[in-house]
Amino acid sequence: SSFTSSFFHLKFLEEMTMVPSLALVLISLPLASAKSGVMSIMGKELGYCSQPGTAMTGFTRDGKCGDVGPADAGAHHVCIQMKSDFCTVTGQPNWCTTRTFPCMGKAGQCSIGNWCVCQWAFARYLERAGGCDSIVDLVCDATNMAAFEAYSRSNRPEHVAALECIKKKCGFVNDGAEVESQVEGEVDVVKGIILDSNMTCGGSGKEKDNDSQACKA
């Protein structure tokens, strides 16, 4: 009937007018996700610091060096292969080699492998242990952008040195010269969308006191 034809014609027009709006929604979803996700210093989604068969690290023990704001006064944002002397050199009790934690990927307790260390203790370790070469392995895709930002805002020599070490280890510099790369562009973009309140120790706008016990595991 003419009534039925008119009904389906109107329904068709209604659905067609919805398509552009739907497309815009679908396109916007990945962009929103990228802006709200936790980023590494490489400008990508933050990777796991822990590896299967080793202890689960991170302030929330989820295997990642997340930025949880004021709850994590120690700002455990830097992922390194743990050195046996890290605790003693940075003035902490030696939990680095004496404690075990729940394993990643299996039941039971495991020794520390890679670990999310306090970004201020990382700077102190470099200062006291002989510089950037004293770090065995900095896991760039598992180190939080929050550390890069915090060091960038500081003019303290040990923080400047820590920032330069990150740049060197992660390929931002080559023989002392800045590298023009896609990575640097991504870092600049991500830096612009991260809130300052999540970059400083405890979200207070002040740098972390290196002598604080908050840098413990």
Coordinates of N, CA and C in Angstrom, one line a residue:
S1 N 0.8 -1.2 0.0 CA 0.0 0.0 0.0 C 0.9 1.2 0.0
S2 N 0.2 2.4 -0.3 CA 1.0 3.6 -0.4 C 1.5 4.0 1.0
F3 N 0.7 3.6 2.0 CA 1.0 4.0 3.4 C 2.3 3.2 3.8
T4 N 2.4 1.9 3.5 CA 3.6 1.1 3.8 C 4.8 1.6 3.1
S5 N 4.6 2.0 1.8 CA 5.8 2.5 1.0 C 6.3 3.8 1.6
S6 N 5.4 4.7 2.0 CA 5.8 6.0 2.6 C 6.5 5.8 3.9
F7 N 6.0 4.8 4.7 CA 6.6 4.5 6.0 C 8.1 4.0 5.8
F8 N 8.3 3.1 4.9 CA 9.7 2.6 4.7 C 10.6 3.7 4.1
H9 N 10.0 4.5 3.3 CA 10.8 5.6 2.7 C 11.3 6.6 3.8
L10 N 10.4 6.9 4.7 CA 10.7 7.8 5.8 C 11.8 7.1 6.7
K11 N 11.6 5.8 6.9 CA 12.5 5.1 7.8 C 13.9 5.1 7.1
F12 N 14.0 4.9 5.8 CA 15.2 4.9 5.1 C 15.9 6.2 5.2
L13 N 15.2 7.3 5.0 CA 15.8 8.6 5.1 C 16.3 8.9 6.5
E14 N 15.6 8.4 7.5 CA 16.0 8.6 8.9 C 17.3 7.9 9.2
E15 N 17.4 6.7 8.7 CA 18.7 5.9 8.9 C 19.8 6.6 8.2
M16 N 19.6 7.1 7.0 CA 20.7 7.7 6.2 C 21.2 8.9 6.9
T17 N 20.3 9.7 7.5 CA 20.7 10.9 8.2 C 21.5 10.6 9.5
M18 N 21.3 9.4 10.0 CA 22.1 9.0 11.2 C 23.5 8.6 10.9
V19 N 23.8 8.2 9.7 CA 25.1 7.6 9.3 C 26.2 8.5 9.6
P20 N 26.2 9.8 9.2 CA 27.3 10.7 9.4 C 27.6 10.9 10.9
S21 N 26.5 11.0 11.7 CA 26.6 11.2 13.1 C 27.3 9.9 13.8
L22 N 26.9 8.8 13.3 CA 27.4 7.5 13.8 C 28.9 7.4 13.5
A23 N 29.2 7.8 12.3 CA 30.6 7.8 11.8 C 31.5 8.7 12.7
L24 N 31.0 9.9 13.0 CA 31.7 10.8 13.8 C 32.0 10.2 15.2
V25 N 31.0 9.6 15.7 CA 31.1 9.0 17.1 C 32.2 7.9 17.0
L26 N 32.1 7.0 16.0 CA 33.1 5.9 15.9 C 34.5 6.5 15.7
I27 N 34.7 7.5 14.9 CA 36.0 8.1 14.7 C 36.5 8.8 16.0
S28 N 35.6 9.4 16.8 CA 36.1 10.1 17.9 C 36.5 9.1 19.1
L29 N 36.0 7.9 19.1 CA 36.3 7.0 20.2 C 37.8 6.7 20.3
P30 N 38.5 6.3 19.2 CA 40.0 6.1 19.4 C 40.7 7.3 19.9
L31 N 40.3 8.5 19.4 CA 41.0 9.7 19.8 C 40.8 10.0 21.3
A32 N 39.6 9.8 21.7 CA 39.3 10.0 23.2 C 40.1 9.0 24.0
S33 N 40.2 7.8 23.5 CA 41.0 6.7 24.2 C 42.4 7.1 24.3
A34 N 43.0 7.6 23.2 CA 44.4 7.9 23.1 C 44.8 9.1 24.1
K35 N 43.8 10.0 24.2 CA 44.1 11.2 25.1 C 44.0 10.8 26.6
S36 N 43.1 9.8 26.9 CA 42.9 9.5 28.3 C 43.8 8.4 28.8
G37 N 44.5 7.7 27.8 CA 45.3 6.5 28.2 C 46.6 7.0 28.9
V38 N 47.2 6.1 29.7 CA 48.5 6.3 30.3 C 49.6 6.1 29.3
M39 N 50.5 7.1 29.2 CA 51.5 7.1 28.2 C 52.9 6.9 28.7
S40 N 53.7 6.2 27.9 CA 55.1 6.0 28.3 C 55.9 7.2 27.7
I41 N 57.2 7.3 28.0 CA 58.0 8.4 27.6 C 58.2 8.3 26.0
M42 N 57.8 7.2 25.4 CA 57.9 7.0 24.0 C 56.7 7.6 23.3
G43 N 55.7 8.1 24.0 CA 54.5 8.6 23.4 C 53.5 7.6 23.0
K44 N 53.7 6.4 23.6 CA 52.8 5.2 23.3 C 52.1 4.8 24.6
E45 N 51.1 3.9 24.4 CA 50.5 3.4 25.6 C 51.5 2.7 26.6
L46 N 51.4 3.0 27.9 CA 52.4 2.5 28.8 C 52.4 1.0 28.8
G47 N 53.6 0.4 28.7 CA 53.7 -1.1 28.6 C 54.0 -1.6 30.0
Y48 N 54.0 -2.9 30.1 CA 54.3 -3.6 31.4 C 55.8 -3.5 31.7
C49 N 56.1 -3.2 33.0 CA 57.4 -3.2 33.5 C 57.8 -4.6 33.9
S50 N 56.9 -5.3 34.6 CA 57.1 -6.7 35.1 C 57.1 -7.6 33.9
Q51 N 57.8 -8.7 34.0 CA 57.9 -9.8 33.0 C 57.4 -11.1 33.7
P52 N 56.8 -11.9 32.9 CA 56.3 -13.2 33.4 C 57.4 -14.0 34.2
G53 N 57.0 -14.5 35.3 CA 58.0 -15.2 36.1 C 58.8 -14.4 37.1
T54 N 58.5 -13.1 37.1 CA 59.2 -12.2 38.1 C 58.1 -11.4 38.9
A55 N 58.6 -10.7 39.9 CA 57.7 -10.1 40.8 C 56.8 -9.0 40.1
M56 N 55.6 -8.9 40.5 CA 54.7 -7.8 40.0 C 55.1 -6.5 40.7
T57 N 55.4 -5.5 39.9 CA 55.7 -4.2 40.3 C 54.6 -3.2 40.1
G58 N 54.9 -1.9 40.4 CA 53.9 -0.9 40.2 C 53.3 -0.5 41.6
F59 N 52.9 0.7 41.8 CA 52.3 1.1 43.1 C 51.1 0.3 43.4
T60 N 50.3 -0.1 42.4 CA 49.1 -0.9 42.6 C 49.4 -2.4 42.3
R61 N 50.6 -2.7 42.1 CA 51.1 -4.1 41.8 C 50.3 -4.7 40.7
D62 N 50.2 -3.9 39.6 CA 49.6 -4.4 38.4 C 50.6 -4.6 37.3
G63 N 51.9 -4.5 37.6 CA 52.9 -4.7 36.6 C 53.3 -3.5 35.8
K64 N 52.6 -2.3 36.0 CA 52.9 -1.1 35.3 C 53.3 0.0 36.2
C65 N 54.1 1.0 35.7 CA 54.5 2.1 36.4 C 53.5 3.2 36.3
G66 N 52.3 3.0 36.8 CA 51.2 3.9 36.6 C 51.4 5.2 37.5
D67 N 50.7 6.2 37.1 CA 50.7 7.5 37.8 C 49.4 7.6 38.5
V68 N 49.4 7.4 39.8 CA 48.1 7.4 40.6 C 47.9 8.6 41.4
G69 N 48.8 9.7 41.1 CA 48.6 10.9 41.8 C 49.1 10.9 43.2
P70 N 48.4 11.7 44.1 CA 48.8 11.9 45.4 C 49.0 10.6 46.2
A71 N 48.3 9.6 45.9 CA 48.4 8.3 46.6 C 49.8 7.7 46.6
D72 N 50.5 8.0 45.5 CA 51.9 7.5 45.3 C 52.9 8.6 45.5
A73 N 53.2 9.0 46.8 CA 54.0 10.1 47.1 C 55.5 9.9 46.5
G74 N 55.8 8.6 46.3 CA 57.2 8.3 45.8 C 57.3 8.4 44.3
A75 N 56.2 8.6 43.6 CA 56.2 8.7 42.2 C 57.1 7.6 41.5
H76 N 56.6 6.4 41.6 CA 57.3 5.2 41.1 C 57.0 5.1 39.6
H77 N 57.7 5.8 38.8 CA 57.4 6.0 37.4 C 58.4 5.5 36.4
V78 N 59.6 5.1 37.0 CA 60.7 4.7 36.1 C 60.9 3.2 36.2
C79 N 60.9 2.6 35.0 CA 61.1 1.1 35.0 C 62.5 0.8 34.6
I80 N 63.2 0.1 35.5 CA 64.6 -0.3 35.2 C 64.7 -1.8 35.6
Q81 N 65.7 -2.4 35.0 CA 66.2 -3.7 35.5 C 66.8 -3.5 36.8
M82 N 66.3 -4.0 37.9 CA 66.7 -3.7 39.2 C 68.2 -4.1 39.4
K83 N 68.9 -3.1 40.0 CA 70.3 -3.4 40.3 C 70.4 -3.8 41.8
S84 N 71.3 -4.7 42.1 CA 71.4 -5.3 43.5 C 71.7 -4.2 44.5
D85 N 72.4 -3.1 44.1 CA 72.8 -2.1 45.0 C 71.9 -0.9 45.0
F86 N 70.8 -0.9 44.3 CA 69.9 0.2 44.1 C 69.4 0.8 45.5
C87 N 69.0 -0.1 46.3 CA 68.4 0.3 47.6 C 69.5 0.9 48.5
T88 N 70.7 0.3 48.6 CA 71.7 0.7 49.5 C 72.3 2.1 49.0
V89 N 72.5 2.2 47.7 CA 73.1 3.4 47.1 C 72.1 4.6 47.3
T90 N 70.8 4.4 47.3 CA 69.8 5.4 47.4 C 69.4 5.6 48.9
G91 N 70.0 4.9 49.8 CA 69.8 5.2 51.2 C 68.6 4.5 51.8
Q92 N 68.1 3.4 51.2 CA 67.0 2.7 51.6 C 67.3 1.4 52.2
P93 N 66.5 0.8 53.1 CA 66.7 -0.6 53.5 C 66.8 -1.5 52.3
N94 N 67.5 -2.6 52.4 CA 67.8 -3.4 51.2 C 66.7 -4.3 50.9
W95 N 65.5 -3.8 50.6 CA 64.4 -4.7 50.1 C 64.6 -5.1 48.7
C96 N 65.5 -4.5 48.0 CA 65.8 -4.8 46.5 C 66.2 -6.2 46.3
T97 N 66.9 -6.8 47.2 CA 67.4 -8.2 47.1 C 66.9 -9.2 48.1
T98 N 66.2 -8.6 49.1 CA 65.8 -9.5 50.2 C 64.3 -9.9 50.2
R99 N 63.5 -9.1 49.5 CA 62.0 -9.3 49.5 C 61.6 -10.0 48.2
T100 N 60.5 -10.7 48.3 CA 59.8 -11.3 47.2 C 58.4 -10.8 47.1
F101 N 57.8 -10.8 46.0 CA 56.4 -10.3 45.8 C 55.6 -11.3 44.9
P102 N 54.3 -11.2 44.9 CA 53.5 -12.1 44.0 C 54.0 -12.1 42.6
C103 N 54.0 -13.2 42.0 CA 54.6 -13.4 40.6 C 53.6 -12.9 39.6
M104 N 54.2 -12.5 38.4 CA 53.4 -12.2 37.3 C 53.2 -13.4 36.4
G105 N 52.0 -13.8 36.2 CA 51.7 -15.0 35.3 C 51.7 -16.3 35.9
K106 N 52.0 -16.4 37.2 CA 51.9 -17.7 37.9 C 51.7 -17.4 39.4
A107 N 51.3 -18.5 40.1 CA 51.1 -18.4 41.5 C 52.4 -18.4 42.3
G108 N 52.3 -17.9 43.5 CA 53.5 -17.9 44.4 C 54.3 -16.5 44.4
Q109 N 55.4 -16.6 45.0 CA 56.2 -15.4 45.2 C 57.4 -15.4 44.3
C110 N 57.9 -14.3 43.8 CA 59.0 -14.2 42.8 C 59.9 -13.1 43.3
S111 N 61.2 -13.2 42.9 CA 62.2 -12.2 43.1 C 61.9 -11.0 42.1
I112 N 62.5 -9.9 42.4 CA 62.4 -8.7 41.6 C 63.2 -8.9 40.3
G113 N 62.6 -8.5 39.2 CA 63.3 -8.4 37.9 C 63.4 -7.0 37.5
N114 N 62.5 -6.6 36.6 CA 62.3 -5.2 36.3 C 61.4 -4.6 37.4
W115 N 61.6 -3.3 37.7 CA 60.9 -2.7 38.8 C 60.6 -1.2 38.6
C116 N 59.5 -0.8 39.0 CA 59.1 0.7 39.0 C 59.7 1.4 40.2
V117 N 60.8 2.1 39.9 CA 61.4 2.8 41.0 C 61.0 4.2 41.1
C118 N 61.2 4.8 42.3 CA 60.9 6.2 42.6 C 61.7 7.1 41.6
Q119 N 61.1 8.0 40.9 CA 61.8 8.8 40.0 C 62.9 9.6 40.6
W120 N 62.7 10.0 41.9 CA 63.7 10.8 42.6 C 64.8 9.9 43.0
A121 N 64.5 8.7 43.4 CA 65.6 7.7 43.8 C 66.4 7.4 42.6
F122 N 65.7 7.3 41.4 CA 66.4 7.0 40.2 C 67.5 8.1 39.9
A123 N 67.1 9.3 40.1 CA 68.0 10.4 39.9 C 69.2 10.4 40.9
R124 N 68.8 10.0 42.1 CA 69.9 9.9 43.1 C 70.8 8.8 42.8
Y125 N 70.3 7.7 42.3 CA 71.2 6.5 42.0 C 72.2 6.9 41.0
L126 N 71.7 7.6 39.9 CA 72.6 8.0 38.9 C 73.7 8.9 39.4
E127 N 73.3 9.8 40.3 CA 74.3 10.8 40.9 C 75.4 10.1 41.7
R128 N 74.9 9.0 42.5 CA 75.9 8.4 43.4 C 76.6 7.2 42.8
A129 N 76.0 6.6 41.8 CA 76.6 5.3 41.3 C 77.5 5.5 40.0
G130 N 77.6 6.7 39.6 CA 78.5 6.9 38.5 C 77.9 7.3 37.2
G131 N 76.7 7.8 37.2 CA 76.1 8.3 36.0 C 75.2 7.3 35.2
C132 N 74.8 7.7 34.0 CA 73.9 6.9 33.2 C 74.3 5.5 32.9
D133 N 75.6 5.3 32.7 CA 76.1 4.0 32.3 C 75.9 3.0 33.5
S134 N 75.6 3.5 34.7 CA 75.5 2.6 35.8 C 74.1 1.8 35.8
I135 N 73.2 2.3 34.9 CA 71.9 1.7 34.8 C 72.0 0.6 33.7
V136 N 71.7 -0.7 34.1 CA 71.8 -1.8 33.2 C 70.8 -1.7 32.1
D137 N 69.5 -1.4 32.4 CA 68.5 -1.4 31.4 C 67.4 -0.5 31.9
L138 N 67.1 0.6 31.1 CA 66.0 1.4 31.3 C 64.9 1.0 30.3
V139 N 63.7 0.5 30.8 CA 62.7 0.0 29.9 C 61.8 1.2 29.5
C140 N 62.1 1.7 28.3 CA 61.6 3.0 27.8 C 60.0 2.9 27.7
D141 N 59.5 1.9 27.1 CA 58.1 1.8 26.8 C 57.3 1.5 28.1
A142 N 58.0 1.3 29.2 CA 57.3 1.0 30.5 C 57.6 2.1 31.5
T143 N 58.3 3.1 31.1 CA 58.6 4.3 32.0 C 57.5 5.4 31.7
N144 N 56.9 5.8 32.7 CA 55.8 6.8 32.6 C 56.2 8.1 32.2
M145 N 55.4 8.8 31.3 CA 55.7 10.1 30.8 C 55.8 11.1 32.0
A146 N 55.2 10.8 33.1 CA 55.2 11.6 34.3 C 56.6 11.9 34.7
A147 N 57.5 10.9 34.6 CA 58.9 11.1 35.0 C 59.6 12.1 34.1
F148 N 59.4 12.0 32.8 CA 59.9 12.9 31.8 C 59.5 14.3 32.1
E149 N 58.2 14.5 32.4 CA 57.7 15.8 32.6 C 58.3 16.4 33.9
A150 N 58.3 15.6 35.0 CA 58.8 16.1 36.3 C 60.3 16.5 36.1
Y151 N 61.1 15.7 35.5 CA 62.5 16.1 35.3 C 62.6 17.3 34.4
S152 N 61.8 17.5 33.4 CA 61.8 18.6 32.5 C 61.6 19.9 33.2
R153 N 60.8 19.9 34.3 CA 60.4 21.1 35.0 C 61.5 21.5 36.0
S154 N 62.4 20.6 36.3 CA 63.3 20.8 37.4 C 64.6 21.4 36.8
N155 N 65.3 22.2 37.6 CA 66.6 22.7 37.2 C 67.7 22.1 38.1
R156 N 67.3 21.2 39.0 CA 68.3 20.6 39.9 C 69.3 19.7 39.1
P157 N 70.5 19.8 39.3 CA 71.5 19.1 38.4 C 71.2 17.6 38.3
E158 N 70.8 16.9 39.4 CA 70.6 15.5 39.4 C 69.4 15.1 38.5
H159 N 68.4 16.0 38.5 CA 67.2 15.8 37.7 C 67.5 16.1 36.2
V160 N 68.3 17.1 35.9 CA 68.7 17.4 34.6 C 69.5 16.2 34.0
A161 N 70.4 15.6 34.9 CA 71.2 14.4 34.5 C 70.3 13.2 34.2
A162 N 69.2 13.1 35.1 CA 68.3 11.9 34.9 C 67.5 12.1 33.6
L163 N 67.1 13.3 33.2 CA 66.4 13.5 32.0 C 67.3 13.2 30.8
E164 N 68.6 13.7 30.9 CA 69.5 13.4 29.8 C 69.8 11.9 29.6
C165 N 69.8 11.2 30.8 CA 70.0 9.7 30.7 C 68.8 9.1 30.0
I166 N 67.6 9.5 30.3 CA 66.4 8.9 29.7 C 66.5 9.2 28.2
K167 N 66.9 10.4 27.8 CA 67.0 10.7 26.4 C 68.0 9.8 25.7
K168 N 69.1 9.6 26.4 CA 70.2 8.8 25.8 C 69.8 7.3 25.7
K169 N 69.2 6.8 26.7 CA 68.9 5.4 26.8 C 67.7 5.1 25.8
C170 N 66.8 6.0 25.6 CA 65.7 5.8 24.8 C 65.8 6.3 23.4
G171 N 67.0 6.8 23.0 CA 67.2 7.2 21.6 C 66.8 8.5 21.2
F172 N 66.6 9.4 22.2 CA 66.2 10.8 21.8 C 67.4 11.6 21.5
V173 N 68.6 11.2 21.8 CA 69.8 11.9 21.5 C 70.8 10.9 20.9
N174 N 71.7 11.3 20.1 CA 72.7 10.5 19.4 C 74.1 11.2 19.5
D175 N 75.0 10.7 20.3 CA 76.3 11.3 20.5 C 76.2 12.8 20.9
G176 N 75.2 13.0 21.8 CA 75.0 14.4 22.3 C 74.2 15.3 21.5
A177 N 73.8 14.9 20.3 CA 73.0 15.7 19.4 C 71.5 15.3 19.5
E178 N 70.6 16.3 19.5 CA 69.2 16.0 19.5 C 68.8 15.3 18.2
V179 N 68.0 14.3 18.3 CA 67.6 13.6 17.1 C 66.2 14.1 16.7
E180 N 66.0 14.4 15.4 CA 64.7 14.8 14.9 C 64.0 13.5 14.5
S181 N 63.0 13.2 15.2 CA 62.3 11.9 15.0 C 60.9 12.0 15.3
Q182 N 60.2 10.9 14.8 CA 58.7 10.8 15.1 C 58.5 10.7 16.5
V183 N 59.4 10.0 17.2 CA 59.2 9.8 18.7 C 59.2 11.1 19.4
E184 N 60.1 12.0 19.1 CA 60.1 13.3 19.8 C 58.8 14.1 19.5
G185 N 58.3 14.0 18.3 CA 57.1 14.7 18.0 C 55.9 14.1 18.9
E186 N 55.9 12.8 19.0 CA 54.9 12.1 19.8 C 55.0 12.5 21.3
V187 N 56.2 12.6 21.8 CA 56.5 13.0 23.2 C 55.9 14.4 23.4
D188 N 56.2 15.3 22.5 CA 55.7 16.7 22.6 C 54.2 16.8 22.7
V189 N 53.6 16.0 21.8 CA 52.1 16.0 21.8 C 51.5 15.5 23.1
V190 N 52.1 14.4 23.6 CA 51.6 13.8 24.8 C 51.9 14.7 26.0
K191 N 53.1 15.3 26.1 CA 53.4 16.2 27.1 C 52.3 17.3 27.3
G192 N 51.8 17.7 26.2 CA 50.8 18.8 26.2 C 49.5 18.5 26.8
I193 N 49.2 17.2 26.9 CA 47.8 16.8 27.3 C 47.9 16.2 28.7
I194 N 49.0 16.1 29.4 CA 49.1 15.6 30.7 C 49.0 16.7 31.7
L195 N 48.2 16.5 32.7 CA 48.0 17.5 33.8 C 49.1 17.6 34.7
D196 N 49.5 18.8 35.0 CA 50.6 19.1 35.9 C 50.4 18.4 37.3
S197 N 49.2 18.3 37.7 CA 48.9 17.8 39.1 C 49.3 16.3 39.2
N198 N 49.4 15.6 38.0 CA 49.8 14.3 38.0 C 51.3 14.1 37.8
M199 N 52.0 15.2 37.6 CA 53.4 15.0 37.2 C 54.3 15.3 38.4
T200 N 53.9 16.0 39.4 CA 54.7 16.3 40.6 C 54.5 15.3 41.7
C201 N 55.4 15.1 42.5 CA 55.3 14.1 43.6 C 54.1 14.5 44.5
G202 N 53.2 13.6 44.6 CA 52.0 13.8 45.4 C 51.1 14.8 44.9
G203 N 51.3 15.3 43.6 CA 50.4 16.3 43.1 C 50.4 17.6 43.8
S204 N 51.4 17.8 44.6 CA 51.5 19.1 45.3 C 52.1 20.2 44.6
G205 N 52.7 20.0 43.5 CA 53.4 21.0 42.8 C 54.9 21.2 43.2
K206 N 55.3 20.4 44.2 CA 56.6 20.4 44.7 C 57.4 19.1 44.4
E207 N 58.7 19.2 44.3 CA 59.4 18.0 44.0 C 59.5 17.1 45.2
K208 N 59.8 15.8 45.0 CA 59.9 14.9 46.0 C 61.2 15.0 46.8
D209 N 61.1 15.0 48.1 CA 62.2 15.0 49.0 C 62.9 13.7 48.9
N210 N 64.1 13.6 48.4 CA 64.8 12.3 48.2 C 65.0 11.5 49.5
D211 N 65.0 12.2 50.6 CA 65.2 11.5 51.9 C 63.9 10.9 52.4
S212 N 62.8 11.1 51.7 CA 61.5 10.5 52.2 C 61.5 9.0 52.1
Q213 N 60.8 8.4 53.1 CA 60.7 7.0 53.1 C 59.7 6.5 52.0
A214 N 59.0 7.5 51.4 CA 57.9 7.1 50.4 C 58.5 6.4 49.2
C215 N 59.8 6.5 49.0 CA 60.5 5.9 47.9 C 60.7 4.4 48.1
K216 N 60.3 3.9 49.2 CA 60.4 2.4 49.4 C 59.4 1.7 48.5
A217 N 59.5 0.3 48.5 CA 58.6 -0.5 47.7 C 57.2 -0.3 48.2

